Coordinates of C-alpha atoms and ligand atoms in Angstrom, one line a residue:
M664 CA -20.2 -24.8 -15.5
E665 CA -20.2 -28.5 -15.5
N666 CA -17.6 -29.8 -13.1
K667 CA -17.9 -28.0 -8.8
P668 CA -14.2 -27.5 -8.2
Q669 CA -13.8 -26.1 -4.3
I670 CA -11.9 -23.4 -4.1
I671 CA -11.1 -22.1 -1.2
I672 CA -9.3 -18.3 -1.0
I673 CA -7.3 -16.8 1.6
G674 CA -7.8 -13.6 2.5
A675 CA -10.6 -11.2 2.5
G676 CA -9.3 -8.0 1.0
I677 CA -10.2 -6.6 -2.1
A678 CA -7.9 -9.0 -3.8
G679 CA -10.2 -12.2 -1.8
L680 CA -13.3 -10.3 -2.3
A681 CA -13.0 -9.7 -7.1
A682 CA -11.6 -13.0 -7.1
A683 CA -14.4 -14.4 -5.1
S684 CA -16.8 -12.5 -6.3
S685 CA -16.1 -13.2 -9.8
L686 CA -15.5 -16.2 -10.1
I687 CA -19.4 -16.5 -8.4
K688 CA -20.6 -14.7 -10.9
H689 CA -19.3 -17.4 -13.8
G690 CA -20.8 -20.2 -12.0
L691 CA -18.1 -21.6 -9.5
E692 CA -19.6 -21.3 -6.7
N693 CA -17.9 -24.2 -4.5
I694 CA -16.5 -20.8 -2.3
L695 CA -15.0 -20.5 1.0
I696 CA -13.0 -17.3 2.3
L697 CA -10.8 -18.1 5.4
E698 CA -9.2 -14.5 6.6
A699 CA -7.7 -14.4 9.1
M700 CA -8.9 -11.4 11.2
A701 CA -12.4 -10.3 12.8
R702 CA -13.1 -7.9 9.5
V703 CA -13.0 -8.0 6.5
G704 CA -10.9 -5.7 4.0
G705 CA -7.4 -6.1 5.0
R706 CA -5.4 -2.8 3.9
I707 CA -8.9 -1.0 3.1
H708 CA -10.1 -0.5 7.4
T709 CA -12.8 2.5 7.1
M710 CA -13.1 3.2 11.0
R711 CA -16.1 6.1 12.7
P712 CA -13.2 6.9 15.6
F713 CA -14.7 10.5 15.6
G714 CA -18.5 10.6 15.2
E715 CA -20.6 9.4 12.4
N716 CA -18.6 10.9 10.0
V717 CA -15.3 8.1 8.1
I718 CA -12.0 8.4 8.3
E719 CA -9.9 5.7 7.0
L720 CA -6.7 4.4 8.7
G721 CA -5.9 2.2 5.5
A722 CA -6.4 3.4 1.6
N723 CA -7.9 6.2 0.4
W724 CA -7.3 7.3 -2.9
I725 CA -9.2 5.9 -6.1
H726 CA -5.8 6.2 -8.1
G727 CA -6.3 7.2 -11.9
Q728 CA -9.6 7.0 -13.6
K729 CA -8.8 4.9 -17.0
G730 CA -9.7 1.7 -16.8
N731 CA -9.6 1.3 -13.1
P732 CA -12.3 -0.8 -12.0
V733 CA -12.6 0.5 -8.6
Y734 CA -13.5 4.1 -9.8
T735 CA -16.2 2.4 -12.9
M736 CA -17.8 0.7 -9.9
A737 CA -17.6 3.9 -7.5
K738 CA -19.4 6.1 -10.3
K739 CA -21.3 3.5 -11.5
H740 CA -22.4 3.3 -7.4
R741 CA -22.7 7.0 -6.8
L742 CA -20.0 7.0 -4.6
L743 CA -18.2 9.9 -6.2
S744 CA -20.5 12.1 -3.8
D745 CA -18.8 15.1 -4.2
E746 CA -17.6 14.4 -7.8
G747 CA -15.1 16.9 -9.5
T748 CA -14.5 19.3 -6.5
C749 CA -12.7 16.3 -4.5
S750 CA -11.0 15.1 -6.9
K751 CA -7.2 16.6 -7.0
K752 CA -4.4 14.7 -8.5
C753 CA -0.5 15.8 -6.8
L754 CA 3.2 14.3 -6.2
S755 CA 1.7 12.6 -3.1
A756 CA -1.6 11.5 -3.0
S757 CA -1.6 13.4 0.9
V758 CA 0.0 16.9 -0.7
T759 CA -2.4 19.6 -2.0
K760 CA -1.4 23.1 -3.6
H761 CA -3.3 24.6 -1.3
D762 CA -0.8 23.2 1.9
Y763 CA 0.9 25.5 4.4
F764 CA 5.0 24.6 4.2
F765 CA 6.9 26.1 7.3
N766 CA 10.3 25.3 8.0
E767 CA 11.7 24.1 11.4
K768 CA 12.4 28.4 12.3
G769 CA 8.8 28.3 12.2
E770 CA 8.9 30.7 9.1
I771 CA 7.0 30.3 6.4
I772 CA 8.7 29.0 3.1
P773 CA 6.4 31.3 0.3
N774 CA 3.9 30.3 -2.1
K775 CA 6.1 30.4 -5.3
T776 CA 9.3 28.4 -3.9
A777 CA 7.5 25.1 -1.9
D778 CA 5.0 25.4 -5.5
D779 CA 8.4 25.9 -8.0
V780 CA 10.7 23.3 -6.2
Y781 CA 7.4 20.8 -6.0
D782 CA 6.5 21.4 -10.2
Y783 CA 10.2 21.0 -10.8
F784 CA 10.2 17.7 -8.8
K785 CA 7.5 16.3 -10.1
E786 CA 8.5 17.2 -13.5
V787 CA 11.9 15.4 -13.0
V788 CA 10.2 12.2 -11.8
D789 CA 7.9 12.3 -14.4
E790 CA 11.2 12.2 -16.4
A791 CA 12.3 8.8 -15.2
V792 CA 8.6 7.7 -15.4
D793 CA 9.1 7.6 -19.5
E794 CA 12.8 7.3 -20.0
K795 CA 14.0 4.9 -16.7
S796 CA 11.3 1.8 -17.4
D797 CA 14.0 0.0 -19.0
S798 CA 16.1 -3.4 -16.5
Q799 CA 19.4 -1.4 -16.4
F800 CA 18.5 1.0 -14.7
S801 CA 18.0 -1.8 -12.0
F802 CA 20.7 -0.9 -10.1
S803 CA 20.2 2.9 -9.4
S804 CA 18.1 4.7 -6.7
V805 CA 15.8 6.9 -7.3
G806 CA 17.2 9.2 -4.6
D807 CA 20.2 9.3 -6.7
Y808 CA 18.4 9.8 -9.6
L809 CA 16.8 13.3 -8.6
D810 CA 19.8 15.0 -6.4
K811 CA 21.6 14.7 -10.3
E812 CA 19.5 16.0 -12.0
F813 CA 18.7 18.7 -9.2
S814 CA 21.9 20.1 -9.0
S815 CA 22.2 21.0 -12.4
S816 CA 18.3 22.7 -11.8
V817 CA 18.4 26.9 -11.4
F818 CA 17.7 25.8 -7.9
A819 CA 21.1 24.1 -7.3
G820 CA 23.0 26.4 -4.7
S821 CA 19.9 27.5 -3.2
D822 CA 19.6 26.2 0.7
G823 CA 16.0 27.3 0.5
A824 CA 15.0 25.2 -2.3
S825 CA 17.0 22.4 -2.0
A826 CA 15.0 22.0 1.7
V827 CA 12.2 21.8 0.0
F828 CA 13.6 19.3 -2.8
E829 CA 14.7 17.2 0.2
W830 CA 10.5 17.0 1.4
C831 CA 9.7 16.5 -1.7
K832 CA 11.5 13.7 -1.7
R833 CA 10.6 12.5 1.9
A834 CA 6.4 12.8 -0.3
E835 CA 6.8 10.4 -2.1
C836 CA 8.5 7.3 0.3
L837 CA 4.5 8.1 1.3
D838 CA 4.4 7.0 -2.2
V839 CA 6.5 4.1 -2.3
A840 CA 6.4 3.4 1.7
C841 CA 10.9 3.2 1.2
T842 CA 12.2 4.4 4.4
S843 CA 14.2 5.8 1.7
M844 CA 14.1 7.3 -2.4
Y845 CA 17.8 6.1 -1.8
E846 CA 16.5 2.7 -1.6
C847 CA 13.9 2.6 -3.7
A848 CA 15.4 1.4 -7.5
L849 CA 15.2 4.3 -10.5
W850 CA 13.1 1.5 -12.3
Q851 CA 9.7 2.1 -10.0
P852 CA 8.7 5.0 -11.1
G853 CA 8.7 3.3 -14.4
S854 CA 7.4 0.1 -14.1
Y855 CA 4.3 1.2 -12.1
I856 CA 1.5 3.0 -14.4
D857 CA 0.0 5.4 -13.4
L858 CA -4.0 5.6 -14.7
E859 CA -5.2 8.9 -16.4
G860 CA -7.5 10.8 -15.0
E861 CA -7.8 12.8 -11.4
Y862 CA -7.3 10.8 -7.9
F863 CA -10.5 11.2 -5.5
N864 CA -10.6 10.7 -1.8
C865 CA -13.9 11.3 -1.3
L866 CA -16.1 8.8 -1.6
G867 CA -19.4 9.5 0.3
P868 CA -20.4 8.5 4.1
G869 CA -19.6 4.8 3.8
G870 CA -16.2 5.2 3.2
Y871 CA -13.6 2.7 1.0
Q872 CA -16.1 0.4 2.4
A873 CA -18.5 0.6 0.6
I874 CA -16.3 -0.9 -2.8
L875 CA -16.8 -3.7 -0.9
D876 CA -20.3 -3.7 -0.1
I877 CA -20.6 -4.1 -3.7
L878 CA -18.3 -6.9 -4.3
M879 CA -19.9 -9.1 -1.2
K880 CA -23.3 -8.4 -2.2
N881 CA -21.9 -10.9 -5.5
I882 CA -20.8 -13.3 -1.9
P883 CA -23.1 -15.2 0.3
S884 CA -22.8 -14.4 3.6
E885 CA -22.0 -17.7 4.8
T886 CA -19.0 -18.0 2.5
I887 CA -16.9 -15.9 4.1
I888 CA -15.2 -17.3 7.7
C889 CA -13.7 -14.4 9.6
S890 CA -11.1 -14.7 12.7
K891 CA -9.7 -18.0 10.3
P892 CA -6.0 -18.0 10.2
V893 CA -4.7 -20.9 8.2
H894 CA -1.8 -22.1 9.6
C895 CA -0.6 -24.2 6.8
I896 CA -1.3 -25.9 2.6
H897 CA -0.6 -28.5 1.9
W898 CA -0.1 -29.0 -2.1
E899 CA 1.3 -31.7 -4.1
S900 CA 4.2 -30.4 -6.5
S901 CA 6.0 -32.7 -9.6
S902 CA 8.2 -34.6 -6.9
K903 CA 5.7 -35.0 -4.8
P904 CA 2.5 -36.1 -6.2
T905 CA -0.5 -36.8 -4.8
S906 CA -0.2 -37.8 -1.3
S907 CA -3.4 -37.7 0.1
S908 CA -6.0 -40.1 0.4
F909 CA -8.5 -37.3 -1.0
S910 CA -8.9 -36.3 -5.1
Q911 CA -8.1 -32.8 -4.4
P912 CA -4.9 -31.9 -4.8
V913 CA -4.6 -29.7 -1.4
K914 CA -5.0 -29.1 2.3
V915 CA -5.4 -26.1 4.4
V916 CA -5.1 -25.9 8.3
C917 CA -6.0 -23.4 10.2
A918 CA -4.7 -22.1 13.1
D919 CA -7.4 -23.6 14.9
G920 CA -6.6 -27.2 13.7
D921 CA -9.7 -27.3 10.8
E922 CA -8.9 -28.6 8.2
F923 CA -10.1 -27.8 4.5
I924 CA -9.7 -29.5 1.0
A925 CA -10.0 -27.8 -2.2
D926 CA -9.5 -28.7 -5.8
H927 CA -7.7 -24.8 -5.2
I928 CA -7.1 -21.9 -3.4
V929 CA -5.7 -18.4 -3.9
I930 CA -3.8 -17.1 -1.7
T931 CA -4.3 -13.0 -1.3
V932 CA -1.7 -12.3 2.0
S933 CA 0.2 -9.7 1.3
L934 CA 3.7 -9.9 0.4
G935 CA 4.9 -8.8 3.8
Y936 CA 3.1 -11.8 5.5
L937 CA 4.3 -14.2 2.9
K938 CA 8.4 -13.1 4.0
K939 CA 7.4 -13.8 7.3
E940 CA 5.5 -17.1 7.3
S941 CA 5.9 -18.5 3.2
M942 CA 8.8 -21.2 4.8
K943 CA 7.0 -22.8 7.1
M944 CA 3.9 -22.0 5.5
F945 CA 3.6 -24.7 2.3
D946 CA 4.1 -28.4 2.7
P947 CA 6.0 -29.4 0.0
T948 CA 8.1 -25.3 0.7
L949 CA 7.8 -23.1 -2.0
P950 CA 9.9 -23.6 -5.2
E951 CA 12.9 -21.2 -4.6
E952 CA 12.4 -19.1 -7.8
K953 CA 9.4 -18.0 -5.3
L954 CA 10.6 -17.9 -2.8
N955 CA 13.8 -15.6 -4.0
A956 CA 11.1 -13.8 -5.7
I957 CA 9.3 -13.4 -2.1
E958 CA 12.9 -12.0 -0.5
R959 CA 13.8 -10.1 -3.7
L960 CA 10.6 -7.5 -4.5
S961 CA 10.2 -5.0 -0.6
F962 CA 7.4 -4.2 1.7
G963 CA 7.5 -1.3 3.1
T964 CA 4.9 0.8 6.3
V965 CA 2.9 3.9 5.4
N966 CA 1.9 5.2 8.6
K967 CA -1.0 7.0 9.4
I968 CA -1.3 9.6 12.4
F969 CA -5.3 11.0 13.7
L970 CA -4.8 14.2 16.2
E971 CA -8.6 15.6 16.9
F972 CA -8.2 18.9 18.3
E973 CA -10.9 20.3 21.0
E974 CA -10.7 23.1 17.9
R975 CA -9.9 24.3 14.9
F976 CA -6.4 26.0 15.2
W977 CA -5.4 26.0 11.6
P978 CA -6.9 28.8 8.5
T979 CA -10.1 28.1 6.6
D980 CA -8.3 28.1 3.3
C981 CA -5.3 25.5 5.0
E982 CA -5.1 21.5 3.9
G983 CA -2.8 21.1 5.0
I984 CA 0.9 22.0 6.9
Q985 CA 4.3 20.5 5.5
L986 CA 7.4 20.2 7.5
V987 CA 10.8 21.2 5.9
W988 CA 13.7 20.4 7.6
E989 CA 16.8 22.2 7.2
K990 CA 19.2 19.4 7.2
G991 CA 15.7 16.5 6.4
F992 CA 16.6 12.2 6.8
E993 CA 16.4 12.8 2.3
H994 CA 19.5 14.9 2.0
K995 CA 22.9 12.1 1.0
E996 CA 24.7 12.9 3.6
I997 CA 21.7 13.0 6.5
Y998 CA 20.5 9.7 5.5
D999 CA 25.0 8.2 4.1
I1000 CA 25.3 9.1 8.1
L1001 CA 22.1 7.7 9.7
K1002 CA 21.8 5.3 7.8
N1003 CA 23.7 1.8 8.9
T1004 CA 23.0 3.6 13.0
E1005 CA 20.2 4.0 15.4
E1006 CA 20.2 7.6 15.8
W1007 CA 17.6 7.8 13.7
K1008 CA 15.2 6.9 16.2
K1009 CA 16.3 10.0 18.8
E1010 CA 14.5 12.4 15.8
W1011 CA 12.1 9.4 14.1
Y1012 CA 9.6 12.7 13.6
K1013 CA 12.4 14.1 11.3
K1014 CA 11.1 11.6 8.8
L1015 CA 6.8 12.8 9.3
C1016 CA 5.7 14.8 6.0
G1017 CA 3.4 17.2 7.6
F1018 CA 0.0 17.1 8.7
E1019 CA -3.1 16.8 5.9
T1020 CA -7.2 18.2 7.0
V1021 CA -9.7 15.2 7.1
S1022 CA -12.7 15.8 4.8
C1023 CA -15.8 15.8 7.0
H1024 CA -14.3 16.7 10.3
D1025 CA -13.1 20.4 11.3
N1026 CA -11.3 19.7 14.2
V1027 CA -8.3 15.9 12.3
L1028 CA -5.4 16.5 11.2
C1029 CA -4.3 13.2 9.3
G1030 CA -0.1 13.1 9.4
W1031 CA 1.8 10.9 7.4
I1032 CA 4.9 9.1 7.9
A1033 CA 6.7 6.2 6.0
G1034 CA 9.6 3.9 6.3
R1035 CA 11.5 2.7 9.6
E1036 CA 10.7 5.7 11.0
A1037 CA 7.1 4.7 10.7
E1038 CA 7.5 1.3 12.2
Y1039 CA 9.0 2.9 15.0
M1040 CA 6.3 4.7 15.8
E1041 CA 4.4 1.6 15.9
E1042 CA 6.0 0.9 19.9
L1043 CA 5.4 4.4 21.7
S1044 CA 3.0 4.8 23.1
E1045 CA -0.9 7.1 21.6
E1046 CA 0.1 9.3 23.7
E1047 CA 3.4 10.1 23.2
V1048 CA 3.0 9.7 19.7
G1049 CA 0.2 13.1 20.4
N1050 CA 3.1 15.0 22.1
V1051 CA 5.9 14.9 19.2
C1052 CA 2.9 16.1 17.1
V1053 CA 1.3 18.8 18.5
R1054 CA 5.0 20.3 19.8
L1055 CA 6.0 20.2 16.1
L1056 CA 2.6 21.8 15.1
R1057 CA 3.3 24.7 17.4
D1058 CA 6.8 24.9 16.7
F1059 CA 6.6 25.0 12.7
T1060 CA 3.6 27.4 12.3
G1061 CA 3.2 29.2 15.6
W1062 CA -0.7 29.0 15.5
K1063 CA -2.2 28.5 19.0
V1064 CA -3.1 24.5 19.1
T1065 CA -6.0 23.6 21.4
N1066 CA -5.9 20.8 23.1
L1067 CA -5.2 17.8 21.3
R1068 CA -8.9 14.9 22.4
K1069 CA -8.2 11.5 21.0
V1070 CA -4.8 9.6 18.7
L1071 CA -5.0 7.3 16.8
R1072 CA -2.2 5.9 15.0
S1073 CA -2.5 3.4 11.9
G1074 CA -0.2 0.2 12.7
W1075 CA 0.5 -1.5 9.7
H1076 CA 3.4 -3.0 10.7
V1077 CA 2.9 -4.2 13.9
N1078 CA -0.5 -6.0 12.8
P1079 CA 0.3 -10.0 12.8
Y1080 CA -1.5 -10.9 8.6
V1081 CA -0.6 -7.6 7.1
L1082 CA 3.6 -6.9 8.7
G1083 CA 3.7 -3.3 6.5
S1084 CA 2.0 -1.4 3.9
Y1085 CA 2.8 -2.0 0.1
S1086 CA 5.5 -3.2 -1.7
Y1087 CA 8.2 -1.9 -3.8
I1088 CA 10.6 -2.4 -6.0
P1089 CA 14.6 -2.3 -3.7
I1090 CA 17.7 -1.3 -6.3
G1091 CA 19.5 -4.3 -8.1
V1092 CA 15.6 -5.9 -8.1
D1093 CA 14.5 -7.1 -11.6
A1094 CA 10.4 -5.6 -10.9
V1095 CA 8.5 -7.8 -13.7
R1096 CA 10.5 -10.8 -13.8
E1097 CA 10.0 -11.2 -9.9
Q1098 CA 6.6 -10.3 -9.4
E1099 CA 5.7 -12.4 -12.4
I1100 CA 6.9 -15.1 -10.3
L1101 CA 5.4 -13.8 -7.3
A1102 CA 2.1 -14.3 -9.2
K1103 CA 2.4 -17.6 -10.9
P1104 CA 0.6 -20.4 -9.9
L1105 CA 2.1 -23.6 -8.5
P1106 CA 3.0 -25.9 -9.3
F1107 CA 5.0 -24.8 -12.0
T1108 CA 5.0 -27.6 -14.4
D1109 CA 5.3 -27.6 -18.7
G1110 CA 1.9 -29.9 -18.4
S1111 CA 3.3 -32.5 -18.9
T1112 CA 3.3 -34.0 -15.7
N1113 CA 0.7 -35.8 -13.9
V1114 CA -0.4 -33.0 -11.6
K1115 CA -3.3 -30.9 -10.9
P1116 CA -3.1 -27.9 -12.3
L1117 CA -3.7 -24.6 -10.5
Q1118 CA -3.3 -25.9 -6.9
V1119 CA -1.7 -22.9 -5.5
L1120 CA -2.7 -19.6 -7.3
F1121 CA -1.5 -16.0 -6.3
A1122 CA -2.9 -13.3 -5.6
G1123 CA -3.4 -9.0 -4.1
E1124 CA -1.3 -6.3 -5.2
A1125 CA 2.5 -7.2 -4.5
T1126 CA 1.4 -9.2 -7.7
H1127 CA 0.4 -7.3 -10.4
T1128 CA 3.2 -6.0 -12.3
N1129 CA 2.1 -2.0 -12.9
Y1130 CA -0.1 -1.1 -10.5
Y1131 CA 1.4 -2.7 -7.6
T1132 CA 0.9 -0.9 -4.6
T1133 CA -3.0 0.8 -4.7
T1134 CA -6.4 -1.4 -4.6
H1135 CA -7.1 -2.1 -8.4
G1136 CA -4.1 -3.8 -8.6
A1137 CA -4.8 -5.9 -6.0
Y1138 CA -8.2 -5.7 -7.1
L1139 CA -7.0 -6.7 -10.7
S1140 CA -5.2 -9.6 -9.2
G1141 CA -8.1 -11.2 -7.4
T1142 CA -10.0 -11.3 -11.1
R1143 CA -6.6 -12.2 -13.3
E1144 CA -6.6 -15.7 -11.3
A1145 CA -10.6 -16.1 -10.9
K1146 CA -10.1 -15.7 -14.7
R1147 CA -6.9 -18.3 -14.4
L1148 CA -9.2 -20.9 -13.4
L1149 CA -12.9 -20.1 -15.1
N1150 CA -10.0 -20.7 -18.3
L1151 CA -9.4 -24.0 -16.7
Y1152 CA -12.7 -25.1 -16.4
K1153 CA -14.1 -23.8 -19.7
Q1154 CA -11.1 -25.7 -21.4
S1155 CA -12.2 -29.5 -19.5
K1156 CA -16.1 -28.6 -20.6
P1157 CA -17.2 -31.9 -22.6
H1158 CA -18.6 -30.6 -25.8
Ligands
FAD120 C1 -1.5 3.1 5.3 C2 -2.2 3.0 3.8 C3 -2.7 3.7 2.6 C4 -3.2 3.2 1.5 N1 -3.4 4.4 0.5 C5 -4.1 3.7 -0.7 C6 -4.9 3.8 -1.5 O1 -4.9 5.8 -0.5 N2 -5.2 4.3 -2.9 C7 -4.7 3.1 -3.1 O2 -5.7 2.2 -4.2 N3 -4.1 1.9 -2.3 C8 -3.7 2.2 -1.0 N4 -2.8 1.0 -0.1 C9 -2.9 -0.1 -0.6 C10 -4.9 -1.1 -0.9 O3 -4.9 -0.7 0.6 C11 -3.6 -2.0 -0.9 O4 -2.8 -2.3 -2.0 C12 -5.1 -2.9 -1.2 O5 -6.0 -3.2 0.4 C13 -4.7 -4.9 -0.9 O6 -5.6 -5.0 -1.3 P1 -4.7 -7.2 -0.9 O7 -6.5 -7.5 -0.8 O8 -4.0 -7.4 -1.6 O9 -4.0 -7.1 -0.2 P2 -5.0 -6.9 2.0 O10 -5.9 -5.9 2.1 O11 -3.7 -7.2 2.7 O12 -5.6 -8.1 2.4 C14 -5.2 -9.9 2.2 C15 -5.6 -9.9 4.1 O13 -5.7 -11.3 3.9 C16 -5.4 -12.1 5.0 N5 -4.4 -12.7 6.0 C17 -2.9 -12.8 6.1 N6 -2.7 -13.9 6.9 C18 -3.6 -14.3 6.5 C19 -3.7 -16.0 7.5 N7 -2.3 -16.8 7.3 N8 -5.2 -16.8 6.9 C20 -6.2 -15.9 6.4 N9 -6.1 -14.7 6.2 C21 -4.4 -13.9 5.8 C22 -5.5 -10.4 6.0 O14 -6.2 -10.7 6.7 C23 -6.2 -9.3 5.1 O15 -7.3 -9.4 5.4 C24 -3.2 2.2 1.0 C25 -1.9 1.4 2.0 C26 -1.8 0.8 3.2 C27 -1.4 0.7 4.2

């Protein structure tokens, strides 16, 4: 590369690290990564709170294999230690066929009922994936579509099947990070592409952090500055050209007052952060189209609740304990009653799908919860959350639940630098259009103006039109923006 542009990357999640690694590998080495948190990784957060083995507070699955760069890296570096045995592909990443389903009367739901309804649910979702990736479906909800199909199925009229179907919708909220499938556009299953191949959640002793470590091998450690939140980004729009006395068009001001000048910045902060801060963060403010895209796309919350017990109390063949309510929150009539009230807060725990076992931790269960109930759970004390979970486990299973030793729950919504878990498509939104605008670099120009191109580039999970929500989507968005810059400098290289 002839030029040595200064590039600042905001955020050291997987998108930011992938962008930096790719730029450095291809010769653009004048890079600085500014990260607000004290650690790298963002929504990938490997921890060891229960001894030497890891747990994942954020991402834990590799979603599919073919064309998945995260899978390719994990395979190349032999991180898939139990390849084959730990792989599974299922309705929700948190549920397997070896789960026990219980109803609130403490009865075990026969495997056949749970499996049949669960298989039927997957079929209907797959049909939606095949047929509904068209903008005309942006005005229907997934929940309504599923209910319509269910009402004409062989299960119609069975209360038991209907309760399991409600559970399936609740579990699907975990994949989507929405409060309800009645709020998620039918477009979502059509525009999101599920990569071929099984899912993996077994990344060996280093956990998901090992993927970040591979990327960081290419990035000199002095390139990353942690605990450095960016406060404001000054850039030059075509209507406000060259106001700075520097030849470089972008100035980044950090919360501690430090300033950095750059030719380009790649911003990888979450959609949740953009929703809260984008009006204040940019000078001049972002174009209206961009602000609209930030507003229209949704960003929801999924949280995990880890429970460490004194002793394991569930059977050895049990991989999960699922909670089926007679009238759960994903029954349409219950959803409609609770929608515009605060009543759901009294029974927030009804949104918990269940508890799964945690690999390499014999006495730990992990509960999963999505939506506004997941956000509300963050406001409660860990002790209260733990007590509620123990009560549910006792009431549903009737097993002798041993004493709780420790509770650790994630707080992705309360985290000021994330403000949720991942993006989804609400009803009425043209997903691809908004995601493309979200990803479009600043300034918006047709090439005829004098302003410098590609001043502010946008990466991150929510900017990917097919793989949003995932680590591979985030990774690919980072390399996409790196490529954009690399192309610019290739083009301007003198012959
Ligand atoms: C509970 C949970 C479970 C998940 N499970 C899976 C899974 O199993 N499989 C999967 O593929 N994906 C999963 N995901 C999603 C996946 O983690 C994300 O899609 C991906 O990690 C997002 O990466 P990113 O780089 O786009 O954003 P982030 O990881 O959010 O990185 C953005 C970075 O920007 C930083 N930042 C924010 N504001 C500022 C500022 N002002 N200045 C400087 N830095 C700033 C943040 O601190 C953060 O580090 C899960 C997420 C959650 C929360």
